mmCIF file of C-alpha atoms in Angstrom:
data_model
loop_
_atom_site.group_PDB
_atom_site.id
_atom_site.type_symbol
_atom_site.label_atom_id
_atom_site.label_comp_id
_atom_site.label_asym_id
_atom_site.label_seq_id
_atom_site.Cartn_x
_atom_site.Cartn_y
_atom_site.Cartn_z
ATOM 1 C CA MET Y 1 -5.302 90.758 -13.963
ATOM 2 C CA ASP Y 2 -8.217 92.782 -15.393
ATOM 3 C CA LEU Y 3 -11.233 90.486 -15.221
ATOM 4 C CA THR Y 4 -13.165 92.804 -17.539
ATOM 5 C CA ASN Y 5 -10.626 92.582 -20.360
ATOM 6 C CA PRO Y 6 -11.683 89.820 -22.802
ATOM 7 C CA ASN Y 7 -8.158 89.686 -24.232
ATOM 8 C CA ASP Y 8 -6.725 88.339 -20.982
ATOM 9 C CA PRO Y 9 -6.364 84.520 -20.699
ATOM 10 C CA PRO Y 10 -8.976 82.664 -18.634
ATOM 11 C CA PRO Y 11 -8.282 83.284 -14.944
ATOM 12 C CA ASP Y 12 -7.421 80.713 -12.326
ATOM 13 C CA TYR Y 13 -10.724 80.006 -10.612
ATOM 14 C CA ILE Y 14 -9.450 80.088 -7.034
ATOM 15 C CA ALA Y 15 -7.344 83.221 -7.605
ATOM 16 C CA SER Y 16 -10.238 84.897 -9.407
ATOM 17 C CA ALA Y 17 -12.649 84.107 -6.608
ATOM 18 C CA ALA Y 18 -10.230 85.481 -4.056
ATOM 19 C CA ALA Y 19 -9.772 88.660 -6.139
ATOM 20 C CA ALA Y 20 -13.534 89.114 -6.244
ATOM 21 C CA GLY Y 21 -13.892 88.465 -2.519
ATOM 22 C CA ILE Y 22 -15.783 85.187 -2.988
ATOM 23 C CA ARG Y 23 -15.115 82.546 -0.353
ATOM 24 C CA LEU Y 24 -14.700 79.024 -1.670
ATOM 25 C CA ARG Y 25 -15.095 75.830 0.249
ATOM 26 C CA GLN Y 26 -11.760 74.094 -0.016
ATOM 27 C CA SER Y 27 -11.703 70.354 -0.648
ATOM 28 C CA ALA Y 28 -10.581 68.107 2.172
ATOM 29 C CA PRO Y 29 -6.902 67.140 2.216
ATOM 30 C CA VAL Y 30 -6.047 63.936 0.397
ATOM 31 C CA ARG Y 31 -5.862 61.080 2.850
ATOM 32 C CA ARG Y 32 -3.015 58.653 2.565
ATOM 33 C CA GLY Y 33 -3.760 54.986 2.431
ATOM 34 C CA PRO Y 34 -2.714 52.644 5.252
ATOM 35 C CA TYR Y 35 0.993 52.426 5.900
ATOM 36 C CA PRO Y 36 2.693 49.178 4.822
ATOM 37 C CA LEU Y 37 3.033 46.338 7.303
ATOM 38 C CA GLU Y 38 6.609 46.326 8.565
ATOM 39 C CA LEU Y 39 7.956 43.009 9.777
ATOM 40 C CA PRO Y 40 11.555 41.768 9.624
ATOM 41 C CA ILE Y 41 10.650 38.868 7.340
ATOM 42 C CA LEU Y 42 8.750 41.134 4.926
ATOM 43 C CA THR Y 43 11.561 43.689 4.856
ATOM 44 C CA HIS Y 44 14.034 40.900 4.110
ATOM 45 C CA LEU Y 45 11.958 39.304 1.361
ATOM 46 C CA LYS Y 46 11.035 42.507 -0.495
ATOM 47 C CA SER Y 47 14.569 42.721 -1.899
ATOM 48 C CA LYS Y 48 14.878 39.003 -2.674
ATOM 49 C CA ARG Y 49 13.860 36.680 -5.474
ATOM 50 C CA ILE Y 50 10.685 34.913 -4.365
ATOM 51 C CA ILE Y 51 8.926 32.226 -6.375
ATOM 52 C CA LEU Y 52 5.263 31.434 -5.917
ATOM 53 C CA ALA Y 53 4.769 27.879 -7.149
ATOM 54 C CA SER Y 54 1.130 28.512 -8.005
ATOM 55 C CA ALA Y 55 -0.857 30.121 -10.799
ATOM 56 C CA SER Y 56 -3.615 31.126 -8.352
ATOM 57 C CA PRO Y 57 -4.364 34.861 -8.653
ATOM 58 C CA ARG Y 58 -5.889 34.727 -5.182
ATOM 59 C CA ARG Y 59 -2.666 33.545 -3.528
ATOM 60 C CA LYS Y 60 -0.712 36.168 -5.427
ATOM 61 C CA ALA Y 61 -3.162 38.872 -4.313
ATOM 62 C CA LEU Y 62 -3.008 37.811 -0.658
ATOM 63 C CA LEU Y 63 0.788 38.036 -0.638
ATOM 64 C CA ALA Y 64 0.672 41.347 -2.509
ATOM 65 C CA GLN Y 65 -1.488 42.772 0.290
ATOM 66 C CA LEU Y 66 1.469 42.202 2.603
ATOM 67 C CA GLY Y 67 3.736 44.106 0.225
ATOM 68 C CA LEU Y 68 5.257 41.092 -1.543
ATOM 69 C CA THR Y 69 4.646 42.288 -5.073
ATOM 70 C CA ASN Y 70 7.935 41.061 -6.545
ATOM 71 C CA LEU Y 71 6.794 37.466 -6.929
ATOM 72 C CA GLU Y 72 7.813 35.216 -9.802
ATOM 73 C CA ILE Y 73 4.908 32.973 -10.762
ATOM 74 C CA THR Y 74 6.175 29.489 -11.626
ATOM 75 C CA PRO Y 75 3.462 26.828 -11.324
ATOM 76 C CA SER Y 76 4.535 23.252 -10.795
ATOM 77 C CA SER Y 77 4.268 20.833 -13.689
ATOM 78 C CA GLN Y 78 4.059 17.929 -11.252
ATOM 79 C CA PRO Y 79 0.828 15.967 -11.819
ATOM 80 C CA GLU Y 80 -1.552 15.850 -8.860
ATOM 81 C CA ASP Y 81 -1.931 12.116 -9.144
ATOM 82 C CA LEU Y 82 -1.615 10.812 -5.598
ATOM 83 C CA ASP Y 83 -4.138 8.104 -4.802
ATOM 84 C CA LYS Y 84 -6.856 9.863 -2.786
ATOM 85 C CA LYS Y 85 -8.141 6.553 -1.449
ATOM 86 C CA ALA Y 86 -4.717 5.667 -0.043
ATOM 87 C CA HIS Y 87 -4.293 8.957 1.848
ATOM 88 C CA THR Y 88 -6.263 10.879 4.409
ATOM 89 C CA PRO Y 89 -7.221 14.397 3.251
ATOM 90 C CA GLU Y 90 -4.474 15.843 5.468
ATOM 91 C CA GLU Y 91 -1.854 13.476 4.044
ATOM 92 C CA TYR Y 92 -2.949 14.113 0.471
ATOM 93 C CA VAL Y 93 -2.896 17.918 0.597
ATOM 94 C CA ALA Y 94 0.397 18.052 2.534
ATOM 95 C CA ALA Y 95 2.158 15.664 0.153
ATOM 96 C CA THR Y 96 0.855 17.527 -2.911
ATOM 97 C CA ALA Y 97 2.081 20.920 -1.635
ATOM 98 C CA ARG Y 98 5.507 19.477 -0.793
ATOM 99 C CA ARG Y 99 5.829 17.878 -4.239
ATOM 100 C CA LYS Y 100 4.976 21.207 -5.893
ATOM 101 C CA CYS Y 101 7.511 23.084 -3.787
ATOM 102 C CA LEU Y 102 10.400 20.701 -4.462
ATOM 103 C CA ASP Y 103 9.494 20.334 -8.137
ATOM 104 C CA VAL Y 104 9.581 24.083 -8.771
ATOM 105 C CA TYR Y 105 12.771 24.629 -6.770
ATOM 106 C CA LYS Y 106 14.642 21.863 -8.592
ATOM 107 C CA SER Y 107 13.264 22.978 -11.979
ATOM 108 C CA VAL Y 108 14.425 26.554 -11.400
ATOM 109 C CA LEU Y 109 17.903 25.419 -10.380
ATOM 110 C CA SER Y 110 18.157 23.155 -13.442
ATOM 111 C CA ALA Y 111 17.052 25.943 -15.764
ATOM 112 C CA GLU Y 112 19.662 28.219 -14.276
ATOM 113 C CA GLY Y 113 22.416 25.778 -15.183
ATOM 114 C CA ALA Y 114 22.597 27.460 -18.581
ATOM 115 C CA GLU Y 115 21.856 30.922 -17.224
ATOM 116 C CA SER Y 116 23.383 33.035 -14.496
ATOM 117 C CA ASN Y 117 20.208 34.121 -12.707
ATOM 118 C CA GLU Y 118 20.197 34.721 -8.992
ATOM 119 C CA ASP Y 119 19.134 31.667 -7.002
ATOM 120 C CA PRO Y 120 15.658 31.979 -5.494
ATOM 121 C CA ALA Y 121 15.679 33.093 -1.871
ATOM 122 C CA LEU Y 122 12.331 31.477 -1.187
ATOM 123 C CA VAL Y 123 9.788 29.161 -2.824
ATOM 124 C CA ILE Y 124 6.185 29.161 -1.602
ATOM 125 C CA ALA Y 125 3.823 26.362 -2.632
ATOM 126 C CA ALA Y 126 0.291 25.548 -1.535
ATOM 127 C CA ASP Y 127 -2.552 23.183 -2.271
ATOM 128 C CA THR Y 128 -6.190 23.505 -1.253
ATOM 129 C CA ILE Y 129 -8.808 20.769 -1.120
ATOM 130 C CA ILE Y 130 -12.301 20.265 0.237
ATOM 131 C CA ALA Y 131 -12.888 17.325 2.559
ATOM 132 C CA THR Y 132 -16.541 16.333 2.795
ATOM 133 C CA ARG Y 133 -18.176 15.201 5.991
ATOM 134 C CA ASN Y 134 -17.439 11.561 5.156
ATOM 135 C CA GLY Y 135 -13.798 12.244 4.213
ATOM 136 C CA VAL Y 136 -14.081 12.376 0.410
ATOM 137 C CA ILE Y 137 -11.594 14.783 -1.211
ATOM 138 C CA LEU Y 138 -13.087 17.326 -3.596
ATOM 139 C CA GLU Y 139 -11.078 19.555 -5.895
ATOM 140 C CA LYS Y 140 -12.211 21.639 -8.896
ATOM 141 C CA PRO Y 141 -15.482 20.615 -10.604
ATOM 142 C CA LYS Y 142 -15.023 18.675 -13.838
ATOM 143 C CA SER Y 143 -18.185 19.876 -15.577
ATOM 144 C CA GLU Y 144 -21.304 21.969 -14.983
ATOM 145 C CA ALA Y 145 -23.266 18.904 -13.902
ATOM 146 C CA ASP Y 146 -20.477 17.901 -11.520
ATOM 147 C CA HIS Y 147 -20.391 21.476 -10.207
ATOM 148 C CA ILE Y 148 -24.117 21.457 -9.397
ATOM 149 C CA ARG Y 149 -23.888 18.003 -7.847
ATOM 150 C CA THR Y 150 -20.938 19.062 -5.668
ATOM 151 C CA LEU Y 151 -22.647 22.174 -4.288
ATOM 152 C CA LYS Y 152 -25.869 20.309 -3.575
ATOM 153 C CA HIS Y 153 -23.859 17.695 -1.681
ATOM 154 C CA LEU Y 154 -22.081 20.382 0.354
ATOM 155 C CA ARG Y 155 -25.437 21.960 1.177
ATOM 156 C CA ASP Y 156 -27.120 18.688 2.116
ATOM 157 C CA THR Y 157 -24.242 17.588 4.366
ATOM 158 C CA VAL Y 158 -24.220 21.033 6.066
ATOM 159 C CA VAL Y 159 -20.523 21.269 6.970
ATOM 160 C CA HIS Y 160 -17.249 20.479 5.234
ATOM 161 C CA ARG Y 161 -13.567 21.180 5.809
ATOM 162 C CA VAL Y 162 -11.264 23.316 3.700
ATOM 163 C CA LEU Y 163 -7.651 22.170 3.998
ATOM 164 C CA THR Y 164 -4.755 24.223 2.667
ATOM 165 C CA ALA Y 165 -1.222 22.905 2.951
ATOM 166 C CA VAL Y 166 1.584 25.456 2.668
ATOM 167 C CA CYS Y 167 5.174 24.424 2.013
ATOM 168 C CA VAL Y 168 8.051 26.910 1.909
ATOM 169 C CA LEU Y 169 11.689 26.350 1.030
ATOM 170 C CA ALA Y 170 14.852 28.456 1.257
ATOM 171 C CA PRO Y 171 18.438 27.569 0.286
ATOM 172 C CA LYS Y 172 20.679 26.789 3.237
ATOM 173 C CA VAL Y 173 23.211 29.502 3.985
ATOM 174 C CA ASP Y 174 25.908 26.912 4.803
ATOM 175 C CA ALA Y 175 24.947 24.735 1.797
ATOM 176 C CA SER Y 176 24.759 21.660 4.038
ATOM 177 C CA HIS Y 177 22.768 18.612 2.920
ATOM 178 C CA PRO Y 178 20.207 18.619 1.368
ATOM 179 C CA GLY Y 179 20.958 22.215 0.392
ATOM 180 C CA TYR Y 180 17.657 23.713 1.454
ATOM 181 C CA GLU Y 181 15.528 24.361 4.513
ATOM 182 C CA ILE Y 182 11.869 23.318 4.227
ATOM 183 C CA ALA Y 183 8.832 23.687 6.465
ATOM 184 C CA ALA Y 184 5.126 22.997 6.065
ATOM 185 C CA HIS Y 185 1.780 23.541 7.721
ATOM 186 C CA THR Y 186 -1.770 22.360 7.026
ATOM 187 C CA GLU Y 187 -4.594 24.699 8.019
ATOM 188 C CA GLU Y 188 -8.225 23.644 8.478
ATOM 189 C CA THR Y 189 -11.370 25.768 8.248
ATOM 190 C CA ARG Y 190 -14.891 24.422 8.766
ATOM 191 C CA VAL Y 191 -17.469 25.851 6.359
ATOM 192 C CA PHE Y 192 -21.226 25.621 6.974
ATOM 193 C CA PHE Y 193 -23.538 25.927 3.972
ATOM 194 C CA ALA Y 194 -27.002 27.480 4.085
ATOM 195 C CA GLN Y 195 -29.904 25.040 3.818
ATOM 196 C CA GLU Y 196 -32.574 24.463 1.193
ATOM 197 C CA ASN Y 197 -35.331 25.897 3.398
ATOM 198 C CA ASP Y 198 -33.180 28.869 4.371
ATOM 199 C CA GLY Y 199 -32.465 30.563 1.065
ATOM 200 C CA LEU Y 200 -30.493 27.906 -0.805
ATOM 201 C CA PRO Y 201 -32.892 25.871 -2.979
ATOM 202 C CA ASP Y 202 -31.663 24.033 -6.075
ATOM 203 C CA ASP Y 203 -32.390 26.927 -8.442
ATOM 204 C CA VAL Y 204 -30.072 29.256 -6.473
ATOM 205 C CA ILE Y 205 -27.265 26.697 -6.730
ATOM 206 C CA GLU Y 206 -27.875 26.264 -10.463
ATOM 207 C CA SER Y 207 -27.891 30.024 -10.969
ATOM 208 C CA TYR Y 208 -24.617 30.342 -9.050
ATOM 209 C CA VAL Y 209 -22.977 27.642 -11.155
ATOM 210 C CA ARG Y 210 -23.912 29.574 -14.300
ATOM 211 C CA THR Y 211 -21.886 32.573 -13.039
ATOM 212 C CA ARG Y 212 -18.762 30.397 -13.483
ATOM 213 C CA GLU Y 213 -17.276 32.062 -10.400
ATOM 214 C CA GLY Y 214 -16.448 28.779 -8.728
ATOM 215 C CA ALA Y 215 -15.515 26.749 -11.796
ATOM 216 C CA ASP Y 216 -11.761 26.945 -11.130
ATOM 217 C CA LYS Y 217 -11.901 26.582 -7.343
ATOM 218 C CA ALA Y 218 -11.701 23.617 -4.998
ATOM 219 C CA GLY Y 219 -15.227 22.707 -3.992
ATOM 220 C CA GLY Y 220 -16.708 24.916 -6.697
ATOM 221 C CA TYR Y 221 -17.308 28.175 -4.829
ATOM 222 C CA ALA Y 222 -15.543 31.422 -3.881
ATOM 223 C CA LEU Y 223 -15.947 32.520 -0.269
ATOM 224 C CA GLN Y 224 -14.674 36.006 -1.154
ATOM 225 C CA GLY Y 225 -17.242 36.438 -3.916
ATOM 226 C CA VAL Y 226 -20.911 35.813 -4.614
ATOM 227 C CA GLY Y 227 -20.546 32.283 -3.275
ATOM 228 C CA GLY Y 228 -19.753 33.596 0.186
ATOM 229 C CA MET Y 229 -22.964 35.610 0.162
ATOM 230 C CA VAL Y 230 -25.453 33.107 -1.241
ATOM 231 C CA LEU Y 231 -24.041 29.697 -0.325
ATOM 232 C CA VAL Y 232 -22.197 30.008 2.975
ATOM 233 C CA GLU Y 233 -23.930 30.389 6.336
ATOM 234 C CA ARG Y 234 -20.784 30.730 8.477
ATOM 235 C CA ILE Y 235 -17.234 29.493 8.917
ATOM 236 C CA GLU Y 236 -15.064 28.395 11.812
ATOM 237 C CA GLY Y 237 -11.410 29.250 11.260
ATOM 238 C CA SER Y 238 -9.295 31.270 8.861
ATOM 239 C CA VAL Y 239 -10.999 33.133 6.005
ATOM 240 C CA ASP Y 240 -7.816 33.457 3.924
ATOM 241 C CA ASN Y 241 -7.306 29.703 4.260
ATOM 242 C CA VAL Y 242 -10.547 29.151 2.334
ATOM 243 C CA ILE Y 243 -9.437 31.724 -0.256
ATOM 244 C CA GLY Y 244 -6.278 29.683 -0.777
ATOM 245 C CA LEU Y 245 -3.469 30.704 1.589
ATOM 246 C CA PRO Y 246 -3.377 30.974 5.402
ATOM 247 C CA VAL Y 247 -1.226 34.097 5.352
ATOM 248 C CA ARG Y 248 -0.193 34.307 9.007
ATOM 249 C CA LYS Y 249 0.982 30.690 9.025
ATOM 250 C CA CYS Y 250 2.757 31.239 5.719
ATOM 251 C CA LEU Y 251 4.745 34.118 7.228
ATOM 252 C CA GLN Y 252 5.676 31.979 10.230
ATOM 253 C CA LEU Y 253 7.012 29.297 7.894
ATOM 254 C CA CYS Y 254 9.004 31.903 5.970
ATOM 255 C CA GLU Y 255 10.596 33.132 9.200
ATOM 256 C CA ARG Y 256 11.422 29.569 10.127
ATOM 257 C CA VAL Y 257 13.273 28.663 6.898
ATOM 258 C CA VAL Y 258 14.994 32.041 6.477
ATOM 259 C CA PHE Y 259 15.885 33.199 9.990
ATOM 260 C CA ARG Y 260 16.013 29.947 11.985
ATOM 261 C CA GLN Y 261 17.873 27.552 9.745
ATOM 262 C CA GLY Y 262 19.243 24.447 11.384
ATOM 263 C CA GLU Y 263 16.222 23.732 13.530
ATOM 264 C CA GLU Y 264 14.600 20.360 13.042
ATOM 265 C CA GLU Y 265 11.961 20.476 10.336
ATOM 266 C CA VAL Y 266 8.502 20.860 11.764
ATOM 267 C CA VAL Y 267 5.443 19.779 9.786
ATOM 268 C CA GLU Y 268 2.486 21.347 11.545
ATOM 269 C CA ASP Y 269 -1.194 20.520 11.454
ATOM 270 C CA SER Y 270 -3.970 22.979 12.191
ATOM 271 C CA ASP Y 271 -5.350 22.842 15.727
#
């Protein structure tokens, strides 16, 4: 190519530099991202129909990080109307997650009576609540005033518990009664709020509430967001449990109902 001929097309920059004897600094090679996590249960589920009985984008994102991106999102229509005063926080959250799981599974099977869709290989349901120091169950704030009141209470009582119950269900291979395998676990994380004299006065709480970040979350804050930076001092236990799904325990439950069918159902509580 004649670089002095204006009729020639524009030259390739690297080839032109080489032809002129100019050394170029080459860009670094493109680095690949982390390789996917390879576990037998994940490999098995990636080709199956999995239903997440929750509309929570955070639970969906946590499972997607493991490579489970083929989830069907089917929230339960079951009302969360158990009497909180008649149940301990652990009983309430476990019963609610189980009701969601069974409700979605039975609803999907009923809907498929008129259709020929593949039966779900797995249903995952979860419920998250906040249990205050004196055992009161908190869920999502009902209004801005309630939101502010809730966060001030969590600050003034220093520590609270986040309980997430996970319930998973898979159809039985031998179709024996009741037709499905089910297992559950309740995980607990202790969350310590910052104090009024240590960076969390009322105006910081009110400003946080106005961000609306925690408006749709149990307890009214997001550990993975601004709330984790301005409200929370420290935690004891699983971070992903506070976000909405204790992932490691969820995988263990999946292995149990898929690979170890026939074992007696185990309903676990967090240590």
